[in-house]
């Protein structure tokens, strides 16, 4: 067994103790801070004394899939290719879901350790991420959403509900994330993986602000399972795929810039195409509204379109493809002609008629912009910092395995 592996140009020491990386979906730093203040998060509270409490930037767009893939590849989207849930495929001329592993262009740290003979497991909340995160992985991989369907041949484990002792959770629930953590504790107890990746869902964070009773209860739940993993001797690295912010006016109405409507009115219907890469099959809690959009438009009017969008209330900035991909390390051919970022309190939509806001039972909270880029980067072991360079959430595996960053 080698003492280290190289993945996407980065070195990772082979684990001498079981190493768990947890991605808490939508974990704005203040969620943890408020849970500690409420006295319900002793594990988190203790990290300042015995571990490392750092902050990191997530990758842009501050969405779930690009960031989960960055975390497990240790690389930005320009390397792994996943820059949203959706992208416009110019070859097919249609919008395509990027859930399929065929869109992934880089090996994962998980897959490479499994090929090097290490025991590896990954558990995700929603099934949409399972194929991407499990790509090339020889080990245990399943989603909480479809835990009842897991088979030995497909997932490396079966009969999960009985083994973990929890019912199948609803897809829109706090219990979906709890199942992920409970599964992690069960796996640590029974199989003791060398490397494990656990990824939750942001259902709670989309509906509840930091410090509210539901949020504090959610972080108390996480704290309870992390305490158990810690007690079993696991090295635990914690980060988030993105932050979360309110996206409303002062009385709680959603702030939405309907870009497709604006562009259709100004340049003619269908001249420009707005893509919202947050769109996925699970949109009930955010109505497919985030703070990042791309626009495809004819070259002849591109600068006019950019100026038109940049002048709108709620728009933070507009970058052309080259500038956006250089700054955010994105794959040029999977990003539209323009990248549009909304201000902290605003979201970007297509047309007013194409968003179903019926599922928004609480004032809109979402992500996608630069305002949701700062996330926690925590470890239950001390680390040595060798540079002052900004940290990224996708440094978490290097941090947990190498203890030096
Ligand atoms: Zn997320």
Short mmCIF file of C-alpha atoms and ligand atoms in Angstrom, two decimals:
data_model
loop_
_atom_site.label_atom_id
_atom_site.label_comp_id
_atom_site.label_asym_id
_atom_site.label_seq_id
_atom_site.Cartn_x
_atom_site.Cartn_y
_atom_site.Cartn_z
CA UNK A 1 0.00 0.00 0.00
CA UNK A 2 1.45 3.32 -1.04
CA UNK A 3 1.84 6.00 1.60
CA UNK A 4 0.34 8.66 -0.63
CA UNK A 5 -1.52 9.15 -3.87
CA UNK A 6 -1.59 11.96 -6.41
CA UNK A 7 -4.99 13.06 -7.69
CA UNK A 8 -5.42 15.90 -10.18
CA UNK A 9 -1.88 17.05 -9.42
CA UNK A 10 -2.29 17.17 -5.64
CA UNK A 11 -0.71 14.89 -3.06
CA UNK A 12 -2.81 13.12 -0.43
CA UNK A 13 -1.25 11.11 2.41
CA UNK A 14 -2.88 7.73 2.90
CA UNK A 15 -4.95 7.81 6.11
CA UNK A 16 -3.47 6.30 9.23
CA UNK A 17 -6.81 6.74 11.00
CA UNK A 18 -10.32 6.64 9.46
CA UNK A 19 -10.89 10.01 7.80
CA UNK A 20 -14.35 11.47 7.30
CA UNK A 21 -15.16 14.56 5.27
CA UNK A 22 -18.62 16.04 5.84
CA UNK A 23 -20.17 18.56 3.47
CA UNK A 24 -22.97 20.37 5.30
CA UNK A 25 -25.10 21.67 2.45
CA UNK A 26 -25.83 25.41 2.63
CA UNK A 27 -23.87 25.87 5.87
CA UNK A 28 -23.45 29.59 6.31
CA UNK A 29 -20.94 29.98 9.16
CA UNK A 30 -23.50 31.63 11.43
CA UNK A 31 -25.58 28.42 11.65
CA UNK A 32 -22.79 26.79 13.64
CA UNK A 33 -22.02 29.92 15.63
CA UNK A 34 -25.66 30.32 16.69
CA UNK A 35 -26.05 26.63 17.60
CA UNK A 36 -22.96 26.93 19.82
CA UNK A 37 -24.39 30.06 21.46
CA UNK A 38 -27.62 28.17 22.12
CA UNK A 39 -25.58 25.52 23.92
CA UNK A 40 -26.58 22.67 21.61
CA UNK A 41 -23.33 22.05 19.70
CA UNK A 42 -20.55 20.95 22.08
CA UNK A 43 -18.56 19.12 19.39
CA UNK A 44 -18.39 22.23 17.21
CA UNK A 45 -17.67 24.41 20.25
CA UNK A 46 -14.64 22.31 21.15
CA UNK A 47 -12.92 22.57 17.77
CA UNK A 48 -11.30 25.89 18.62
CA UNK A 49 -9.31 24.26 21.42
CA UNK A 50 -8.43 20.92 19.89
CA UNK A 51 -8.79 21.29 16.14
CA UNK A 52 -8.69 23.87 13.38
CA UNK A 53 -11.32 26.52 12.71
CA UNK A 54 -10.73 28.07 9.29
CA UNK A 55 -12.82 29.76 6.61
CA UNK A 56 -12.71 29.01 2.92
CA UNK A 57 -14.21 30.09 -0.38
CA UNK A 58 -16.48 27.73 -2.24
CA UNK A 59 -16.31 27.56 -6.02
CA UNK A 60 -18.56 29.67 -8.19
CA UNK A 61 -21.36 29.26 -8.97
CA UNK A 62 -22.08 28.71 -5.28
CA UNK A 63 -24.28 25.70 -6.05
CA UNK A 64 -24.38 22.15 -4.75
CA UNK A 65 -23.08 19.99 -7.60
CA UNK A 66 -20.03 22.01 -8.70
CA UNK A 67 -18.89 22.27 -5.09
CA UNK A 68 -19.45 18.65 -4.13
CA UNK A 69 -17.44 17.63 -7.18
CA UNK A 70 -14.71 20.12 -6.34
CA UNK A 71 -14.50 18.74 -2.81
CA UNK A 72 -14.09 15.13 -3.95
CA UNK A 73 -11.67 15.95 -6.78
CA UNK A 74 -9.70 18.64 -4.90
CA UNK A 75 -9.98 20.79 -8.02
CA UNK A 76 -12.04 23.62 -9.54
CA UNK A 77 -14.76 23.10 -12.19
CA UNK A 78 -12.31 23.91 -15.02
CA UNK A 79 -10.68 20.56 -14.14
CA UNK A 80 -13.70 18.38 -13.32
CA UNK A 81 -16.18 19.95 -15.74
CA UNK A 82 -19.27 20.16 -13.49
CA UNK A 83 -20.28 23.82 -13.41
CA UNK A 84 -23.97 23.56 -12.51
CA UNK A 85 -26.89 21.20 -12.40
CA UNK A 86 -27.87 22.28 -15.89
CA UNK A 87 -26.00 23.55 -18.89
CA UNK A 88 -26.80 24.37 -22.47
CA UNK A 89 -25.16 21.80 -24.72
CA UNK A 90 -24.38 23.63 -27.98
CA UNK A 91 -23.84 20.32 -29.82
CA UNK A 92 -27.31 19.04 -29.01
CA UNK A 93 -28.86 22.50 -28.91
CA UNK A 94 -30.72 21.72 -25.67
CA UNK A 95 -30.43 22.23 -21.93
CA UNK A 96 -28.96 19.12 -20.35
CA UNK A 97 -28.89 17.87 -16.78
CA UNK A 98 -25.30 17.35 -15.65
CA UNK A 99 -26.07 14.54 -13.19
CA UNK A 100 -24.50 11.83 -15.32
CA UNK A 101 -20.97 10.66 -14.54
CA UNK A 102 -20.13 10.98 -18.25
CA UNK A 103 -19.85 14.76 -17.73
CA UNK A 104 -17.18 14.32 -15.06
CA UNK A 105 -13.71 14.88 -16.51
CA UNK A 106 -11.46 14.14 -13.55
CA UNK A 107 -10.95 11.24 -11.14
CA UNK A 108 -12.11 11.65 -7.55
CA UNK A 109 -9.93 11.26 -4.46
CA UNK A 110 -12.46 8.64 -3.32
CA UNK A 111 -12.10 6.55 -6.46
CA UNK A 112 -8.32 6.74 -6.47
CA UNK A 113 -8.00 5.65 -2.83
CA UNK A 114 -10.40 2.77 -3.49
CA UNK A 115 -8.26 1.67 -6.44
CA UNK A 116 -5.20 1.84 -4.18
CA UNK A 117 -6.84 -0.75 -1.94
CA UNK A 118 -8.37 1.48 0.71
CA UNK A 119 -11.88 0.99 2.11
CA UNK A 120 -13.97 3.90 0.85
CA UNK A 121 -17.60 4.88 1.43
CA UNK A 122 -19.73 7.81 0.33
CA UNK A 123 -23.27 8.67 1.39
CA UNK A 124 -25.28 11.52 -0.10
CA UNK A 125 -28.69 12.87 0.81
CA UNK A 126 -30.22 13.26 -2.64
CA UNK A 127 -29.75 10.61 -5.26
CA UNK A 128 -28.88 13.22 -7.92
CA UNK A 129 -25.29 13.39 -6.65
CA UNK A 130 -24.73 9.71 -6.14
CA UNK A 131 -23.63 8.83 -9.68
CA UNK A 132 -21.15 11.72 -9.87
CA UNK A 133 -19.66 11.21 -6.40
CA UNK A 134 -19.51 7.45 -6.82
CA UNK A 135 -17.85 7.61 -10.23
CA UNK A 136 -15.05 5.04 -10.43
CA UNK A 137 -15.45 4.21 -6.75
CA UNK A 138 -15.00 0.59 -5.72
CA UNK A 139 -16.68 0.55 -2.33
CA UNK A 140 -19.86 1.60 -0.59
CA UNK A 141 -21.94 4.35 -2.17
CA UNK A 142 -25.60 5.18 -1.80
CA UNK A 143 -28.06 8.00 -1.25
CA UNK A 144 -30.39 8.41 1.72
CA UNK A 145 -33.17 9.16 -0.75
CA UNK A 146 -32.96 5.67 -2.28
CA UNK A 147 -31.50 3.77 0.67
CA UNK A 148 -34.32 1.22 0.37
CA UNK A 149 -33.17 0.31 -3.15
CA UNK A 150 -29.49 -0.28 -2.32
CA UNK A 151 -28.10 -3.64 -3.40
CA UNK A 152 -24.77 -5.31 -2.78
CA UNK A 153 -23.98 -5.34 -6.50
CA UNK A 154 -24.88 -1.68 -7.14
CA UNK A 155 -24.06 -0.01 -3.85
CA UNK A 156 -21.74 -2.36 -1.97
CA UNK A 157 -24.31 -2.71 0.82
CA UNK A 158 -27.96 -3.70 1.17
CA UNK A 159 -30.84 -3.91 3.64
CA UNK A 160 -29.93 -0.42 4.84
CA UNK A 161 -33.14 0.60 6.60
CA UNK A 162 -32.97 -2.40 8.94
CA UNK A 163 -29.24 -2.07 9.49
CA UNK A 164 -29.28 1.66 10.22
CA UNK A 165 -32.57 1.44 12.07
CA UNK A 166 -34.29 4.46 10.52
CA UNK A 167 -37.27 4.66 8.16
CA UNK A 168 -36.76 5.89 4.60
CA UNK A 169 -36.76 9.71 4.91
CA UNK A 170 -38.83 12.06 2.75
CA UNK A 171 -36.79 13.85 0.09
CA UNK A 172 -37.74 17.29 1.45
CA UNK A 173 -36.90 16.86 5.10
CA UNK A 174 -34.28 17.33 7.80
CA UNK A 175 -34.43 13.55 8.25
CA UNK A 176 -32.83 13.05 4.81
CA UNK A 177 -29.64 14.62 6.18
CA UNK A 178 -29.95 12.83 9.51
CA UNK A 179 -30.04 9.53 7.63
CA UNK A 180 -26.70 10.42 5.98
CA UNK A 181 -25.02 11.02 9.35
CA UNK A 182 -26.63 7.96 10.97
CA UNK A 183 -25.40 5.88 8.03
CA UNK A 184 -21.92 7.33 8.51
CA UNK A 185 -21.89 6.31 12.17
CA UNK A 186 -23.18 2.83 11.30
CA UNK A 187 -20.53 2.42 8.59
CA UNK A 188 -17.78 3.55 10.96
CA UNK A 189 -18.96 1.04 13.55
CA UNK A 190 -19.33 -1.92 11.20
CA UNK A 191 -16.92 -1.39 8.31
CA UNK A 192 -14.57 1.33 9.58
CA UNK A 193 -13.80 2.87 6.18
CA UNK A 194 -10.38 4.44 5.67
CA UNK A 195 -12.02 7.31 3.79
CA UNK A 196 -15.64 8.38 3.99
CA UNK A 197 -17.51 11.29 2.41
CA UNK A 198 -20.89 12.37 3.77
CA UNK A 199 -22.96 15.01 1.99
CA UNK A 200 -26.23 16.40 3.38
CA UNK A 201 -29.03 18.49 1.84
CA UNK A 202 -29.88 22.15 2.43
CA UNK A 203 -33.63 21.74 2.87
CA UNK A 204 -33.47 23.21 6.39
CA UNK A 205 -31.14 26.09 5.44
CA UNK A 206 -33.38 27.13 2.54
CA UNK A 207 -36.25 27.62 4.98
CA UNK A 208 -34.70 28.60 8.30
CA UNK A 209 -32.21 31.32 9.19
CA UNK A 210 -29.29 30.78 11.57
CA UNK A 211 -30.26 30.73 15.24
CA UNK A 212 -33.91 29.80 14.69
CA UNK A 213 -35.30 26.79 16.61
CA UNK A 214 -35.39 24.46 13.57
CA UNK A 215 -31.84 25.39 12.55
CA UNK A 216 -30.47 24.96 16.05
CA UNK A 217 -32.17 21.56 16.31
CA UNK A 218 -30.63 20.56 12.97
CA UNK A 219 -27.12 21.50 14.07
CA UNK A 220 -27.66 19.80 17.43
CA UNK A 221 -28.50 16.64 15.46
CA UNK A 222 -25.33 16.99 13.35
CA UNK A 223 -23.30 17.62 16.50
CA UNK A 224 -24.62 14.43 18.10
CA UNK A 225 -23.50 12.22 15.20
CA UNK A 226 -20.18 14.04 14.78
CA UNK A 227 -19.52 13.44 18.48
CA UNK A 228 -20.02 9.71 17.89
CA UNK A 229 -17.67 9.66 14.88
CA UNK A 230 -15.12 11.61 16.90
CA UNK A 231 -15.39 9.14 19.79
CA UNK A 232 -14.65 6.29 17.38
CA UNK A 233 -11.32 7.89 16.54
CA UNK A 234 -12.18 9.40 13.18
CA UNK A 235 -10.37 12.41 11.77
CA UNK A 236 -13.24 14.70 10.73
CA UNK A 237 -13.04 17.50 8.18
CA UNK A 238 -16.12 19.68 7.77
CA UNK A 239 -16.97 22.20 5.10
CA UNK A 240 -19.94 23.38 3.02
CA UNK A 241 -20.81 23.50 -0.65
CA UNK A 242 -22.05 27.11 -0.32
CA UNK A 243 -23.54 29.57 2.13
CA UNK A 244 -27.15 30.78 2.25
CA UNK A 245 -28.84 34.17 2.43
CA UNK A 246 -32.32 35.65 2.57
CA UNK A 247 -33.36 36.79 -0.91
CA UNK A 248 -36.29 39.01 -0.04
CA UNK A 249 -37.38 42.58 0.50
CA UNK A 250 -37.97 43.86 4.02
CA UNK A 251 -41.44 42.30 4.31
CA UNK A 252 -40.36 38.90 3.05
CA UNK A 253 -41.38 39.01 -0.62
CA UNK A 254 -38.86 37.33 -2.96
CA UNK A 255 -36.53 39.66 -4.86
CA UNK A 256 -36.42 38.26 -8.39
CA UNK A 257 -34.98 39.72 -11.59
CA UNK A 258 -36.77 37.92 -14.43
CA UNK A 259 -33.96 38.11 -16.97
CA UNK A 260 -35.65 36.28 -19.84
CA UNK A 261 -38.64 38.64 -19.69
CA UNK A 262 -36.37 41.70 -19.72
CA UNK A 263 -34.28 40.40 -22.63
CA UNK A 264 -37.30 39.24 -24.66
CA UNK A 265 -38.88 42.65 -24.28
CA UNK A 266 -35.73 44.53 -25.25
CA UNK A 267 -34.20 42.31 -27.96
CA UNK A 268 -37.17 40.25 -29.19
CA UNK A 269 -38.55 36.93 -27.95
CA UNK A 270 -36.06 34.08 -28.16
CA UNK A 271 -33.08 36.21 -29.20
CA UNK A 272 -31.29 35.57 -25.92
CA UNK A 273 -31.40 32.41 -23.82
CA UNK A 274 -31.18 32.56 -20.03
CA UNK A 275 -29.98 29.41 -18.26
CA UNK A 276 -30.33 28.92 -14.51
CA UNK A 277 -27.82 26.23 -13.55
CA UNK A 278 -29.47 25.86 -10.10
CA UNK A 279 -32.41 24.17 -11.83
CA UNK A 280 -32.69 20.51 -10.95
CA UNK A 281 -35.42 17.95 -10.42
CA UNK A 282 -35.79 19.08 -6.80
CA UNK A 283 -36.88 22.72 -6.81
CA UNK A 284 -39.70 22.87 -4.26
CA UNK A 285 -37.70 24.69 -1.60
CA UNK A 286 -36.15 27.39 -3.79
CA UNK A 287 -38.33 27.58 -6.91
CA UNK A 288 -35.18 27.28 -9.10
CA UNK A 289 -34.19 30.76 -7.95
CA UNK A 290 -30.55 31.48 -7.21
CA UNK A 291 -28.15 34.38 -7.59
CA UNK A 292 -26.30 33.12 -10.69
CA UNK A 293 -27.41 32.83 -14.31
CA UNK A 294 -25.84 32.55 -17.71
CA UNK A 295 -27.06 34.17 -20.92
CA UNK A 296 -26.42 33.09 -24.49
CA UNK A 297 -26.89 35.82 -27.10
CA UNK A 298 -25.78 36.59 -30.68
CA UNK A 299 -22.23 38.00 -30.76
CA UNK A 300 -23.41 41.08 -32.63
CA UNK A 301 -25.48 42.32 -29.68
CA UNK A 302 -23.55 40.75 -26.80
CA UNK A 303 -22.13 43.95 -25.35
CA UNK A 304 -25.53 45.63 -25.60
CA UNK A 305 -27.12 42.69 -23.77
CA UNK A 306 -24.41 42.84 -21.09
CA UNK A 307 -24.99 46.56 -20.57
CA UNK A 308 -28.76 46.07 -20.41
CA UNK A 309 -28.46 43.35 -17.72
CA UNK A 310 -25.77 45.16 -15.72
CA UNK A 311 -28.05 48.19 -15.38
CA UNK A 312 -30.88 46.22 -13.74
CA UNK A 313 -31.69 46.68 -10.08
CA UNK A 314 -30.41 43.69 -8.10
CA UNK A 315 -27.69 42.69 -10.57
CA UNK A 316 -24.25 42.68 -8.97
CA UNK A 317 -22.13 42.19 -12.09
CA UNK A 318 -22.05 40.77 -15.59
CA UNK A 319 -18.92 39.05 -16.94
CA UNK A 320 -18.30 37.70 -20.40
CA UNK A 321 -17.46 34.03 -20.81
CA UNK A 322 -13.70 34.56 -20.88
CA UNK A 323 -13.54 36.82 -17.86
CA UNK A 324 -15.94 34.66 -15.82
CA UNK A 325 -14.18 31.39 -16.64
CA UNK A 326 -10.75 32.86 -15.90
CA UNK A 327 -11.84 34.34 -12.59
CA UNK A 328 -13.99 31.42 -11.39
CA UNK A 329 -12.00 28.57 -13.00
CA UNK A 330 -14.92 27.32 -15.09
CA UNK A 331 -14.95 25.22 -18.29
CA UNK A 332 -15.55 27.78 -21.10
CA UNK A 333 -17.52 25.46 -23.36
CA UNK A 334 -20.10 24.69 -20.68
CA UNK A 335 -20.80 28.29 -19.69
CA UNK A 336 -22.96 30.71 -21.68
CA UNK A 337 -21.75 33.92 -23.34
CA UNK A 338 -22.43 35.98 -20.22
CA UNK A 339 -22.37 35.17 -16.52
CA UNK A 340 -24.74 37.23 -14.37
CA UNK A 341 -24.40 37.51 -10.60
CA UNK A 342 -27.13 38.96 -8.38
CA UNK A 343 -26.64 41.11 -5.31
CA UNK A 344 -26.89 39.45 -1.91
CA UNK A 345 -30.64 40.00 -1.45
CA UNK A 346 -31.64 39.19 -5.06
CA UNK A 347 -32.21 36.14 -7.23
CA UNK A 348 -32.28 35.73 -11.00
CA UNK A 349 -35.19 34.07 -12.79
CA UNK A 350 -36.10 33.33 -16.39
CA UNK A 351 -39.68 34.48 -16.99
CA UNK A 352 -42.32 35.17 -14.36
CA UNK A 353 -44.56 32.44 -15.76
CA UNK A 354 -41.98 29.66 -15.62
CA UNK A 355 -41.20 29.65 -11.88
CA UNK A 356 -43.51 27.77 -9.56
CA UNK A 357 -43.32 29.63 -6.27
CA UNK A 358 -46.07 27.51 -4.70
CA UNK A 359 -43.53 25.50 -2.72
CA UNK A 360 -42.12 28.59 -1.03
CA UNK A 361 -43.86 28.26 2.31
CA UNK A 362 -41.23 30.47 3.98
CA UNK A 363 -39.53 33.67 2.75
CA UNK A 364 -37.05 32.78 0.01
CA UNK A 365 -33.51 31.89 1.05
CA UNK A 366 -31.04 30.81 -1.60
CA UNK A 367 -27.48 30.98 -2.94
CA UNK A 368 -25.44 31.03 -6.14
CA UNK A 369 -23.67 34.39 -5.94
CA UNK A 370 -20.46 35.73 -4.48
CA UNK A 371 -22.37 36.62 -1.31
CA UNK A 372 -22.63 32.89 -0.48
CA UNK A 373 -19.00 32.07 -1.18
CA UNK A 374 -17.59 32.05 2.37
CA UNK A 375 -17.98 28.72 4.14
CA UNK A 376 -16.52 27.01 7.22
CA UNK A 377 -13.49 24.73 6.99
CA UNK A 378 -13.13 22.79 10.23
CA UNK A 379 -11.06 19.87 11.48
CA UNK A 380 -11.00 17.96 14.77
CA UNK A 381 -7.18 17.83 14.67
CA UNK A 382 -4.67 20.69 14.70
CA UNK A 383 -3.09 21.63 11.37
CA UNK A 384 0.00 23.50 10.29
CA UNK A 385 -0.49 26.41 7.91
CA UNK A 386 2.40 26.99 5.57
CA UNK A 387 0.94 29.82 3.54
CA UNK A 388 -1.48 32.67 3.80
CA UNK A 389 -3.10 31.84 0.47
CA UNK A 390 -6.89 31.85 0.53
CA UNK A 391 -8.32 28.46 1.38
CA UNK A 392 -10.95 26.74 -0.72
CA UNK A 393 -13.59 24.30 0.44
CA UNK A 394 -11.99 21.75 -1.90
CA UNK A 395 -8.84 21.83 0.24
CA UNK A 396 -10.70 19.84 2.89
CA UNK A 397 -9.37 16.38 1.92
CA UNK A 398 -5.80 17.72 1.78
CA UNK A 399 -6.34 19.34 5.17
CA UNK A 400 -7.76 16.19 6.76
CA UNK A 401 -5.21 13.78 5.26
CA UNK A 402 -2.03 15.88 5.20
CA UNK A 403 -2.69 18.14 8.27
CA UNK A 404 -0.72 20.83 6.61
CA UNK A 405 -2.00 23.42 4.20
ZN1 LIG B 1 -26.15 22.93 -1.71
#
